[in-house]
Amino acid sequence: MSGRSLAILGAGGHARVVADCAEQAGWSGIVFFDGSDLPPPPGPWPLVGTPADLMARLAEFDGVIVGIGDNAERLDRHRRLSEAGARMVGLIHPRASVSPHAEVGEGSVVLAGACVGVGARLGQAVIVNTNATIEHDDDLADGVHVSSGAVLAGGVRVGERGWIGAGAVVRPGVVLGRDVRVGAGAAVVAPVADGLTVVGVPARRLDH
Ligand SMILES: CC(C)(COP(=O)(O)OP(=O)(O)OC[C@H]1O[C@@H](n2cnc3c(N)ncnc32)[C@H](O)[C@@H]1OP(=O)(O)O)[C@@H](O)C(=O)NCCC(=O)NCCS
């Protein structure tokens, strides 16, 4: 992979995390495309254009990935780029541990210290953040984010765009629906229906 050029859509904090991971995984020529009014991101990777510019320059890059933390926006952008013919790539940090018998979808990132066990399946545009644990046979649908230090025990399923907060724990075999949010530090011991937010130990529905 050495010497290959990578375009990252987004230029915020998560985009810089993705760039850093990509560099350590051997990519070079890493650039950002972003449409926000924010100042250029700190660090060695330049902001070279807008999302529209990226669409016009797709053929120039060996790889493209979306570096946006928001699950819905990341997944939507990923799908549009993919449909436009971009070479969407996944990234695995060199200090992550991913079983050769796990599946990591296009546009997904597995960050430093994370573990992905045997039989696990990660869909597209998934984030497995720093030091998170995805145990054996877990199934993460497209656009899921498992935040830093969270632990999904074996056989857990997470629906599209599900978000597991930092340090949360999910009991074996529990099924979480689409667009579920699990608060930081929660312990999820029962299924969670689509669109709900749960917090606490044991996790309870948050109504507000
Ligand atoms: C659960 C979460 C999504 C809710 O966000 P929100 O809808 O904006 O909720 P609010 O911040 O308005 O909080 C609503 C209530 O829930 C409580 N609450 C929020 N997060 C909580 C958590 N993780 N555990 C326990 N209680 C929590 C708040 O104290 C507040 O209680 P109150 O109504 O009695 O004052 C969010 O707080 C959270 O934990 N996100 C995870 C962040 C994270 O881990 N990021 C890591 C990125 S790597």
mmCIF file of N, CA, C and O in Angstrom, residues 69-152:
data_model
loop_
_atom_site.group_PDB
_atom_site.id
_atom_site.type_symbol
_atom_site.label_atom_id
_atom_site.label_comp_id
_atom_site.label_asym_id
_atom_site.label_seq_id
_atom_site.Cartn_x
_atom_site.Cartn_y
_atom_site.Cartn_z
ATOM 1 N N GLY A 69 -17.576 11.997 11.664
ATOM 2 C CA GLY A 69 -18.007 11.239 12.838
ATOM 3 C C GLY A 69 -19.505 10.952 12.864
ATOM 4 O O GLY A 69 -19.911 9.884 13.337
ATOM 5 N N ASP A 70 -20.320 11.874 12.389
ATOM 6 C CA ASP A 70 -21.777 11.671 12.416
ATOM 7 C C ASP A 70 -22.154 10.460 11.549
ATOM 8 O O ASP A 70 -21.846 10.416 10.349
ATOM 9 N N ASN A 71 -22.855 9.506 12.168
ATOM 10 C CA ASN A 71 -23.098 8.235 11.479
ATOM 11 C C ASN A 71 -23.927 8.388 10.211
ATOM 12 O O ASN A 71 -23.614 7.790 9.176
ATOM 13 N N ALA A 72 -25.014 9.165 10.300
ATOM 14 C CA ALA A 72 -25.897 9.289 9.138
ATOM 15 C C ALA A 72 -25.181 9.985 7.981
ATOM 16 O O ALA A 72 -25.264 9.544 6.824
ATOM 17 N N GLU A 73 -24.465 11.049 8.304
ATOM 18 C CA GLU A 73 -23.778 11.782 7.235
ATOM 19 C C GLU A 73 -22.635 10.949 6.645
ATOM 20 O O GLU A 73 -22.438 10.905 5.425
ATOM 21 N N ARG A 74 -21.894 10.258 7.506
ATOM 22 C CA ARG A 74 -20.789 9.424 7.000
ATOM 23 C C ARG A 74 -21.305 8.355 6.036
ATOM 24 O O ARG A 74 -20.756 8.164 4.949
ATOM 25 N N LEU A 75 -22.394 7.690 6.454
ATOM 26 C CA LEU A 75 -22.906 6.597 5.623
ATOM 27 C C LEU A 75 -23.471 7.132 4.300
ATOM 28 O O LEU A 75 -23.237 6.548 3.234
ATOM 29 N N ASP A 76 -24.188 8.248 4.383
ATOM 30 C CA ASP A 76 -24.770 8.836 3.164
ATOM 31 C C ASP A 76 -23.660 9.247 2.181
ATOM 32 O O ASP A 76 -23.723 8.916 0.993
ATOM 33 N N ARG A 77 -22.647 9.913 2.690
ATOM 34 C CA ARG A 77 -21.530 10.347 1.818
ATOM 35 C C ARG A 77 -20.800 9.144 1.243
ATOM 36 O O ARG A 77 -20.401 9.133 0.086
ATOM 37 N N HIS A 78 -20.599 8.136 2.089
ATOM 38 C CA HIS A 78 -19.911 6.921 1.642
ATOM 39 C C HIS A 78 -20.670 6.294 0.474
ATOM 40 O O HIS A 78 -20.068 5.922 -0.544
ATOM 41 N N ARG A 79 -21.985 6.174 0.635
ATOM 42 C CA ARG A 79 -22.774 5.521 -0.419
ATOM 43 C C ARG A 79 -22.757 6.332 -1.699
ATOM 44 O O ARG A 79 -22.665 5.781 -2.802
ATOM 45 N N ARG A 80 -22.823 7.668 -1.567
ATOM 46 C CA ARG A 80 -22.818 8.488 -2.791
ATOM 47 C C ARG A 80 -21.473 8.408 -3.509
ATOM 48 O O ARG A 80 -21.418 8.333 -4.737
ATOM 49 N N LEU A 81 -20.396 8.415 -2.750
ATOM 50 C CA LEU A 81 -19.069 8.292 -3.374
ATOM 51 C C LEU A 81 -18.909 6.934 -4.047
ATOM 52 O O LEU A 81 -18.372 6.820 -5.153
ATOM 53 N N SER A 82 -19.388 5.910 -3.351
ATOM 54 C CA SER A 82 -19.287 4.558 -3.891
ATOM 55 C C SER A 82 -20.057 4.443 -5.208
ATOM 56 O O SER A 82 -19.550 3.903 -6.207
ATOM 57 N N GLU A 83 -21.260 5.007 -5.227
ATOM 58 C CA GLU A 83 -22.078 4.974 -6.457
ATOM 59 C C GLU A 83 -21.420 5.758 -7.586
ATOM 60 O O GLU A 83 -21.606 5.446 -8.761
ATOM 61 N N ALA A 84 -20.649 6.797 -7.204
ATOM 62 C CA ALA A 84 -19.977 7.621 -8.215
ATOM 63 C C ALA A 84 -18.710 6.951 -8.740
ATOM 64 O O ALA A 84 -18.017 7.512 -9.592
ATOM 65 N N GLY A 85 -18.361 5.790 -8.203
ATOM 66 C CA GLY A 85 -17.222 5.038 -8.720
ATOM 67 C C GLY A 85 -15.926 5.234 -7.961
ATOM 68 O O GLY A 85 -14.864 4.797 -8.418
ATOM 69 N N ALA A 86 -15.994 5.901 -6.788
ATOM 70 C CA ALA A 86 -14.767 6.094 -6.000
ATOM 71 C C ALA A 86 -14.242 4.744 -5.507
ATOM 72 O O ALA A 86 -15.025 3.833 -5.232
ATOM 73 N N ARG A 87 -12.925 4.642 -5.375
ATOM 74 C CA ARG A 87 -12.312 3.426 -4.834
ATOM 75 C C ARG A 87 -12.332 3.534 -3.299
ATOM 76 O O ARG A 87 -11.361 3.977 -2.683
ATOM 77 N N MET A 88 -13.467 3.161 -2.707
ATOM 78 C CA MET A 88 -13.609 3.277 -1.253
ATOM 79 C C MET A 88 -12.743 2.209 -0.576
ATOM 80 O O MET A 88 -12.742 1.047 -0.990
ATOM 81 N N VAL A 89 -12.016 2.629 0.458
ATOM 82 C CA VAL A 89 -11.129 1.684 1.137
ATOM 83 C C VAL A 89 -11.429 1.649 2.629
ATOM 84 O O VAL A 89 -11.968 2.606 3.190
ATOM 85 N N GLY A 90 -11.064 0.558 3.259
ATOM 86 C CA GLY A 90 -11.103 0.445 4.709
ATOM 87 C C GLY A 90 -9.691 0.614 5.254
ATOM 88 O O GLY A 90 -8.714 0.467 4.516
ATOM 89 N N LEU A 91 -9.585 0.932 6.535
ATOM 90 C CA LEU A 91 -8.272 1.129 7.154
ATOM 91 C C LEU A 91 -8.199 0.356 8.462
ATOM 92 O O LEU A 91 -9.139 0.418 9.273
ATOM 93 N N ILE A 92 -7.106 -0.337 8.649
ATOM 94 C CA ILE A 92 -6.862 -1.035 9.918
ATOM 95 C C ILE A 92 -5.537 -0.540 10.463
ATOM 96 O O ILE A 92 -4.499 -0.636 9.781
ATOM 97 N N HIS A 93 -5.587 0.029 11.655
ATOM 98 C CA HIS A 93 -4.365 0.553 12.261
ATOM 99 C C HIS A 93 -3.386 -0.604 12.495
ATOM 100 O O HIS A 93 -3.818 -1.704 12.887
ATOM 101 N N PRO A 94 -2.086 -0.368 12.309
ATOM 102 C CA PRO A 94 -1.135 -1.485 12.486
ATOM 103 C C PRO A 94 -1.109 -2.048 13.898
ATOM 104 O O PRO A 94 -0.664 -3.184 14.096
ATOM 105 N N ARG A 95 -1.604 -1.294 14.873
ATOM 106 C CA ARG A 95 -1.655 -1.845 16.235
ATOM 107 C C ARG A 95 -3.070 -2.244 16.648
ATOM 108 O O ARG A 95 -3.379 -2.352 17.835
ATOM 109 N N ALA A 96 -3.927 -2.455 15.675
ATOM 110 C CA ALA A 96 -5.227 -3.099 15.950
ATOM 111 C C ALA A 96 -5.054 -4.594 15.728
ATOM 112 O O ALA A 96 -4.143 -5.020 15.019
ATOM 113 N N SER A 97 -5.933 -5.379 16.327
ATOM 114 C CA SER A 97 -5.900 -6.829 16.111
ATOM 115 C C SER A 97 -7.214 -7.253 15.458
ATOM 116 O O SER A 97 -8.272 -7.172 16.086
ATOM 117 N N VAL A 98 -7.119 -7.668 14.220
ATOM 118 C CA VAL A 98 -8.325 -8.078 13.487
ATOM 119 C C VAL A 98 -8.144 -9.525 13.048
ATOM 120 O O VAL A 98 -7.177 -9.860 12.340
ATOM 121 N N SER A 99 -9.050 -10.375 13.478
ATOM 122 C CA SER A 99 -8.966 -11.785 13.084
ATOM 123 C C SER A 99 -9.000 -11.921 11.562
ATOM 124 O O SER A 99 -9.791 -11.243 10.892
ATOM 125 N N PRO A 100 -8.173 -12.818 11.028
ATOM 126 C CA PRO A 100 -8.268 -13.081 9.583
ATOM 127 C C PRO A 100 -9.606 -13.712 9.212
ATOM 128 O O PRO A 100 -9.948 -13.796 8.041
ATOM 129 N N HIS A 101 -10.363 -14.104 10.220
ATOM 130 C CA HIS A 101 -11.669 -14.706 9.979
ATOM 131 C C HIS A 101 -12.800 -13.736 10.326
ATOM 132 O O HIS A 101 -13.923 -14.155 10.603
ATOM 133 N N ALA A 102 -12.457 -12.442 10.350
ATOM 134 C CA ALA A 102 -13.465 -11.390 10.492
ATOM 135 C C ALA A 102 -13.577 -10.683 9.148
ATOM 136 O O ALA A 102 -12.695 -10.789 8.299
ATOM 137 N N GLU A 103 -14.668 -9.945 8.969
ATOM 138 C CA GLU A 103 -14.902 -9.244 7.708
ATOM 139 C C GLU A 103 -15.010 -7.742 8.021
ATOM 140 O O GLU A 103 -15.768 -7.351 8.910
ATOM 141 N N VAL A 104 -14.233 -6.937 7.307
ATOM 142 C CA VAL A 104 -14.268 -5.480 7.503
ATOM 143 C C VAL A 104 -14.701 -4.838 6.199
ATOM 144 O O VAL A 104 -14.006 -4.952 5.182
ATOM 145 N N GLY A 105 -15.845 -4.154 6.189
ATOM 146 C CA GLY A 105 -16.407 -3.614 4.958
ATOM 147 C C GLY A 105 -15.682 -2.378 4.443
ATOM 148 O O GLY A 105 -14.918 -1.729 5.169
ATOM 149 N N GLU A 106 -15.961 -2.032 3.201
ATOM 150 C CA GLU A 106 -15.389 -0.839 2.562
ATOM 151 C C GLU A 106 -15.710 0.398 3.379
ATOM 152 O O GLU A 106 -16.836 0.556 3.854
ATOM 153 N N GLY A 107 -14.718 1.264 3.494
ATOM 154 C CA GLY A 107 -14.952 2.545 4.150
ATOM 155 C C GLY A 107 -14.977 2.469 5.663
ATOM 156 O O GLY A 107 -15.290 3.462 6.321
ATOM 157 N N SER A 108 -14.642 1.309 6.226
ATOM 158 C CA SER A 108 -14.631 1.163 7.688
ATOM 159 C C SER A 108 -13.225 1.340 8.235
ATOM 160 O O SER A 108 -12.244 1.062 7.540
ATOM 161 N N VAL A 109 -13.133 1.811 9.494
ATOM 162 C CA VAL A 109 -11.825 1.986 10.126
ATOM 163 C C VAL A 109 -11.797 1.238 11.453
ATOM 164 O O VAL A 109 -12.765 1.254 12.205
ATOM 165 N N VAL A 110 -10.664 0.587 11.702
ATOM 166 C CA VAL A 110 -10.417 -0.074 12.982
ATOM 167 C C VAL A 110 -9.169 0.590 13.554
ATOM 168 O O VAL A 110 -8.082 0.481 12.976
ATOM 169 N N LEU A 111 -9.332 1.308 14.679
ATOM 170 C CA LEU A 111 -8.270 2.190 15.160
ATOM 171 C C LEU A 111 -7.351 1.501 16.175
ATOM 172 O O LEU A 111 -7.554 0.334 16.521
ATOM 173 N N ALA A 112 -6.365 2.252 16.644
ATOM 174 C CA ALA A 112 -5.283 1.681 17.461
ATOM 175 C C ALA A 112 -5.819 0.970 18.698
ATOM 176 O O ALA A 112 -6.694 1.474 19.398
ATOM 177 N N GLY A 113 -5.303 -0.208 18.937
ATOM 178 C CA GLY A 113 -5.641 -0.954 20.151
ATOM 179 C C GLY A 113 -6.962 -1.687 20.084
ATOM 180 O O GLY A 113 -7.315 -2.409 21.016
ATOM 181 N N ALA A 114 -7.720 -1.495 19.012
ATOM 182 C CA ALA A 114 -9.014 -2.170 18.913
ATOM 183 C C ALA A 114 -8.809 -3.640 18.571
ATOM 184 O O ALA A 114 -7.815 -4.014 17.944
ATOM 185 N N CYS A 115 -9.765 -4.477 18.990
ATOM 186 C CA CYS A 115 -9.729 -5.904 18.678
ATOM 187 C C CYS A 115 -11.032 -6.295 17.987
ATOM 188 O O CYS A 115 -12.117 -5.911 18.443
ATOM 189 N N VAL A 116 -10.901 -7.053 16.926
ATOM 190 C CA VAL A 116 -12.076 -7.566 16.209
ATOM 191 C C VAL A 116 -11.904 -9.082 16.121
ATOM 192 O O VAL A 116 -10.938 -9.576 15.531
ATOM 193 N N GLY A 117 -12.838 -9.815 16.727
ATOM 194 C CA GLY A 117 -12.661 -11.251 16.900
ATOM 195 C C GLY A 117 -13.133 -12.096 15.731
ATOM 196 O O GLY A 117 -13.749 -11.606 14.777
ATOM 197 N N VAL A 118 -12.881 -13.371 15.864
ATOM 198 C CA VAL A 118 -13.204 -14.345 14.828
ATOM 199 C C VAL A 118 -14.703 -14.325 14.521
ATOM 200 O O VAL A 118 -15.538 -14.244 15.411
ATOM 201 N N GLY A 119 -15.007 -14.360 13.247
ATOM 202 C CA GLY A 119 -16.402 -14.431 12.822
ATOM 203 C C GLY A 119 -17.149 -13.112 12.889
ATOM 204 O O GLY A 119 -18.332 -13.067 12.531
ATOM 205 N N ALA A 120 -16.490 -12.043 13.337
ATOM 206 C CA ALA A 120 -17.177 -10.743 13.404
ATOM 207 C C ALA A 120 -17.350 -10.189 11.996
ATOM 208 O O ALA A 120 -16.541 -10.446 11.105
ATOM 209 N N ARG A 121 -18.422 -9.433 11.809
ATOM 210 C CA ARG A 121 -18.675 -8.816 10.503
ATOM 211 C C ARG A 121 -18.944 -7.338 10.692
ATOM 212 O O ARG A 121 -19.858 -6.963 11.430
ATOM 213 N N LEU A 122 -18.140 -6.506 10.052
ATOM 214 C CA LEU A 122 -18.338 -5.059 10.061
ATOM 215 C C LEU A 122 -18.824 -4.660 8.684
ATOM 216 O O LEU A 122 -18.180 -4.976 7.675
ATOM 217 N N GLY A 123 -19.940 -3.956 8.617
ATOM 218 C CA GLY A 123 -20.452 -3.477 7.345
ATOM 219 C C GLY A 123 -19.609 -2.336 6.799
ATOM 220 O O GLY A 123 -18.421 -2.239 7.084
ATOM 221 N N GLN A 124 -20.237 -1.462 6.014
ATOM 222 C CA GLN A 124 -19.514 -0.360 5.385
ATOM 223 C C GLN A 124 -19.591 0.893 6.263
ATOM 224 O O GLN A 124 -20.565 1.106 6.974
ATOM 225 N N ALA A 125 -18.535 1.717 6.153
ATOM 226 C CA ALA A 125 -18.466 3.005 6.863
ATOM 227 C C ALA A 125 -18.665 2.852 8.367
ATOM 228 O O ALA A 125 -19.282 3.686 9.024
ATOM 229 N N VAL A 126 -18.122 1.784 8.925
ATOM 230 C CA VAL A 126 -18.160 1.525 10.373
ATOM 231 C C VAL A 126 -16.909 2.122 11.014
ATOM 232 O O VAL A 126 -15.840 2.142 10.397
ATOM 233 N N ILE A 127 -17.056 2.625 12.243
ATOM 234 C CA ILE A 127 -15.883 3.048 13.031
ATOM 235 C C ILE A 127 -15.758 2.131 14.238
ATOM 236 O O ILE A 127 -16.702 2.012 15.029
ATOM 237 N N VAL A 128 -14.609 1.483 14.377
ATOM 238 C CA VAL A 128 -14.268 0.796 15.625
ATOM 239 C C VAL A 128 -13.151 1.632 16.234
ATOM 240 O O VAL A 128 -12.007 1.623 15.752
ATOM 241 N N ASN A 129 -13.510 2.408 17.242
ATOM 242 C CA ASN A 129 -12.592 3.438 17.727
ATOM 243 C C ASN A 129 -11.515 2.850 18.661
ATOM 244 O O ASN A 129 -11.551 1.667 19.012
ATOM 245 N N THR A 130 -10.628 3.719 19.085
ATOM 246 C CA THR A 130 -9.447 3.336 19.865
ATOM 247 C C THR A 130 -9.804 2.415 21.037
ATOM 248 O O THR A 130 -10.686 2.727 21.843
ATOM 249 N N ASN A 131 -9.124 1.285 21.081
ATOM 250 C CA ASN A 131 -9.252 0.336 22.207
ATOM 251 C C ASN A 131 -10.639 -0.283 22.366
ATOM 252 O O ASN A 131 -10.944 -0.832 23.421
ATOM 253 N N ALA A 132 -11.483 -0.191 21.361
ATOM 254 C CA ALA A 132 -12.788 -0.865 21.446
ATOM 255 C C ALA A 132 -12.605 -2.359 21.177
ATOM 256 O O ALA A 132 -11.657 -2.772 20.506
ATOM 257 N N THR A 133 -13.539 -3.159 21.715
ATOM 258 C CA THR A 133 -13.479 -4.606 21.523
ATOM 259 C C THR A 133 -14.751 -5.100 20.843
ATOM 260 O O THR A 133 -15.852 -4.888 21.356
ATOM 261 N N ILE A 134 -14.580 -5.745 19.699
ATOM 262 C CA ILE A 134 -15.677 -6.364 18.966
ATOM 263 C C ILE A 134 -15.424 -7.860 19.058
ATOM 264 O O ILE A 134 -14.505 -8.378 18.410
ATOM 265 N N GLU A 135 -16.223 -8.523 19.878
ATOM 266 C CA GLU A 135 -15.938 -9.941 20.146
ATOM 267 C C GLU A 135 -16.395 -10.853 18.991
ATOM 268 O O GLU A 135 -17.012 -10.398 18.022
ATOM 269 N N HIS A 136 -16.154 -12.121 19.182
ATOM 270 C CA HIS A 136 -16.460 -13.111 18.147
ATOM 271 C C HIS A 136 -17.920 -13.058 17.708
ATOM 272 O O HIS A 136 -18.836 -12.885 18.515
ATOM 273 N N ASP A 137 -18.117 -13.148 16.401
ATOM 274 C CA ASP A 137 -19.450 -13.277 15.796
ATOM 275 C C ASP A 137 -20.352 -12.046 15.957
ATOM 276 O O ASP A 137 -21.552 -12.145 15.709
ATOM 277 N N ASP A 138 -19.796 -10.920 16.368
ATOM 278 C CA ASP A 138 -20.598 -9.689 16.392
ATOM 279 C C ASP A 138 -20.928 -9.284 14.961
ATOM 280 O O ASP A 138 -20.154 -9.555 14.027
ATOM 281 N N ASP A 139 -22.049 -8.607 14.801
ATOM 282 C CA ASP A 139 -22.470 -8.166 13.471
ATOM 283 C C ASP A 139 -22.826 -6.685 13.539
ATOM 284 O O ASP A 139 -23.827 -6.309 14.170
ATOM 285 N N LEU A 140 -22.003 -5.838 12.918
ATOM 286 C CA LEU A 140 -22.231 -4.387 12.929
ATOM 287 C C LEU A 140 -22.679 -3.967 11.537
ATOM 288 O O LEU A 140 -21.946 -4.134 10.561
ATOM 289 N N ALA A 141 -23.874 -3.394 11.451
ATOM 290 C CA ALA A 141 -24.401 -2.973 10.151
ATOM 291 C C ALA A 141 -23.689 -1.697 9.674
ATOM 292 O O ALA A 141 -22.877 -1.110 10.400
ATOM 293 N N ASP A 142 -24.026 -1.260 8.465
ATOM 294 C CA ASP A 142 -23.387 -0.085 7.873
ATOM 295 C C ASP A 142 -23.571 1.143 8.776
ATOM 296 O O ASP A 142 -24.654 1.370 9.340
ATOM 297 N N GLY A 143 -22.516 1.952 8.857
ATOM 298 C CA GLY A 143 -22.603 3.241 9.530
ATOM 299 C C GLY A 143 -22.565 3.195 11.045
ATOM 300 O O GLY A 143 -22.778 4.220 11.698
ATOM 301 N N VAL A 144 -22.255 2.046 11.632
ATOM 302 C CA VAL A 144 -22.161 1.935 13.098
ATOM 303 C C VAL A 144 -20.869 2.591 13.594
ATOM 304 O O VAL A 144 -19.858 2.600 12.894
ATOM 305 N N HIS A 145 -20.914 3.144 14.813
ATOM 306 C CA HIS A 145 -19.712 3.649 15.484
ATOM 307 C C HIS A 145 -19.641 3.027 16.874
ATOM 308 O O HIS A 145 -20.538 3.237 17.695
ATOM 309 N N VAL A 146 -18.581 2.279 17.130
ATOM 310 C CA VAL A 146 -18.306 1.760 18.469
ATOM 311 C C VAL A 146 -17.185 2.631 19.034
ATOM 312 O O VAL A 146 -16.047 2.594 18.561
ATOM 313 N N SER A 147 -17.526 3.442 20.034
ATOM 314 C CA SER A 147 -16.591 4.462 20.527
ATOM 315 C C SER A 147 -15.460 3.847 21.351
ATOM 316 O O SER A 147 -15.492 2.672 21.725
ATOM 317 N N SER A 148 -14.525 4.699 21.677
ATOM 318 C CA SER A 148 -13.296 4.280 22.356
ATOM 319 C C SER A 148 -13.594 3.482 23.625
ATOM 320 O O SER A 148 -14.404 3.893 24.460
ATOM 321 N N GLY A 149 -12.934 2.350 23.742
ATOM 322 C CA GLY A 149 -13.007 1.571 24.969
ATOM 323 C C GLY A 149 -14.293 0.803 25.179
ATOM 324 O O GLY A 149 -14.442 0.126 26.199
ATOM 325 N N ALA A 150 -15.242 0.881 24.257
ATOM 326 C CA ALA A 150 -16.488 0.115 24.429
ATOM 327 C C ALA A 150 -16.205 -1.364 24.166
ATOM 328 O O ALA A 150 -15.296 -1.712 23.410
ATOM 329 N N VAL A 151 -17.014 -2.208 24.796
ATOM 330 C CA VAL A 151 -16.832 -3.661 24.652
ATOM 331 C C VAL A 151 -18.158 -4.290 24.232
ATOM 332 O O VAL A 151 -19.149 -4.209 24.972
ATOM 333 N N LEU A 152 -18.181 -4.902 23.062
ATOM 334 C CA LEU A 152 -19.335 -5.696 22.645
ATOM 335 C C LEU A 152 -18.959 -7.152 22.847
ATOM 336 O O LEU A 152 -18.033 -7.665 22.200
#
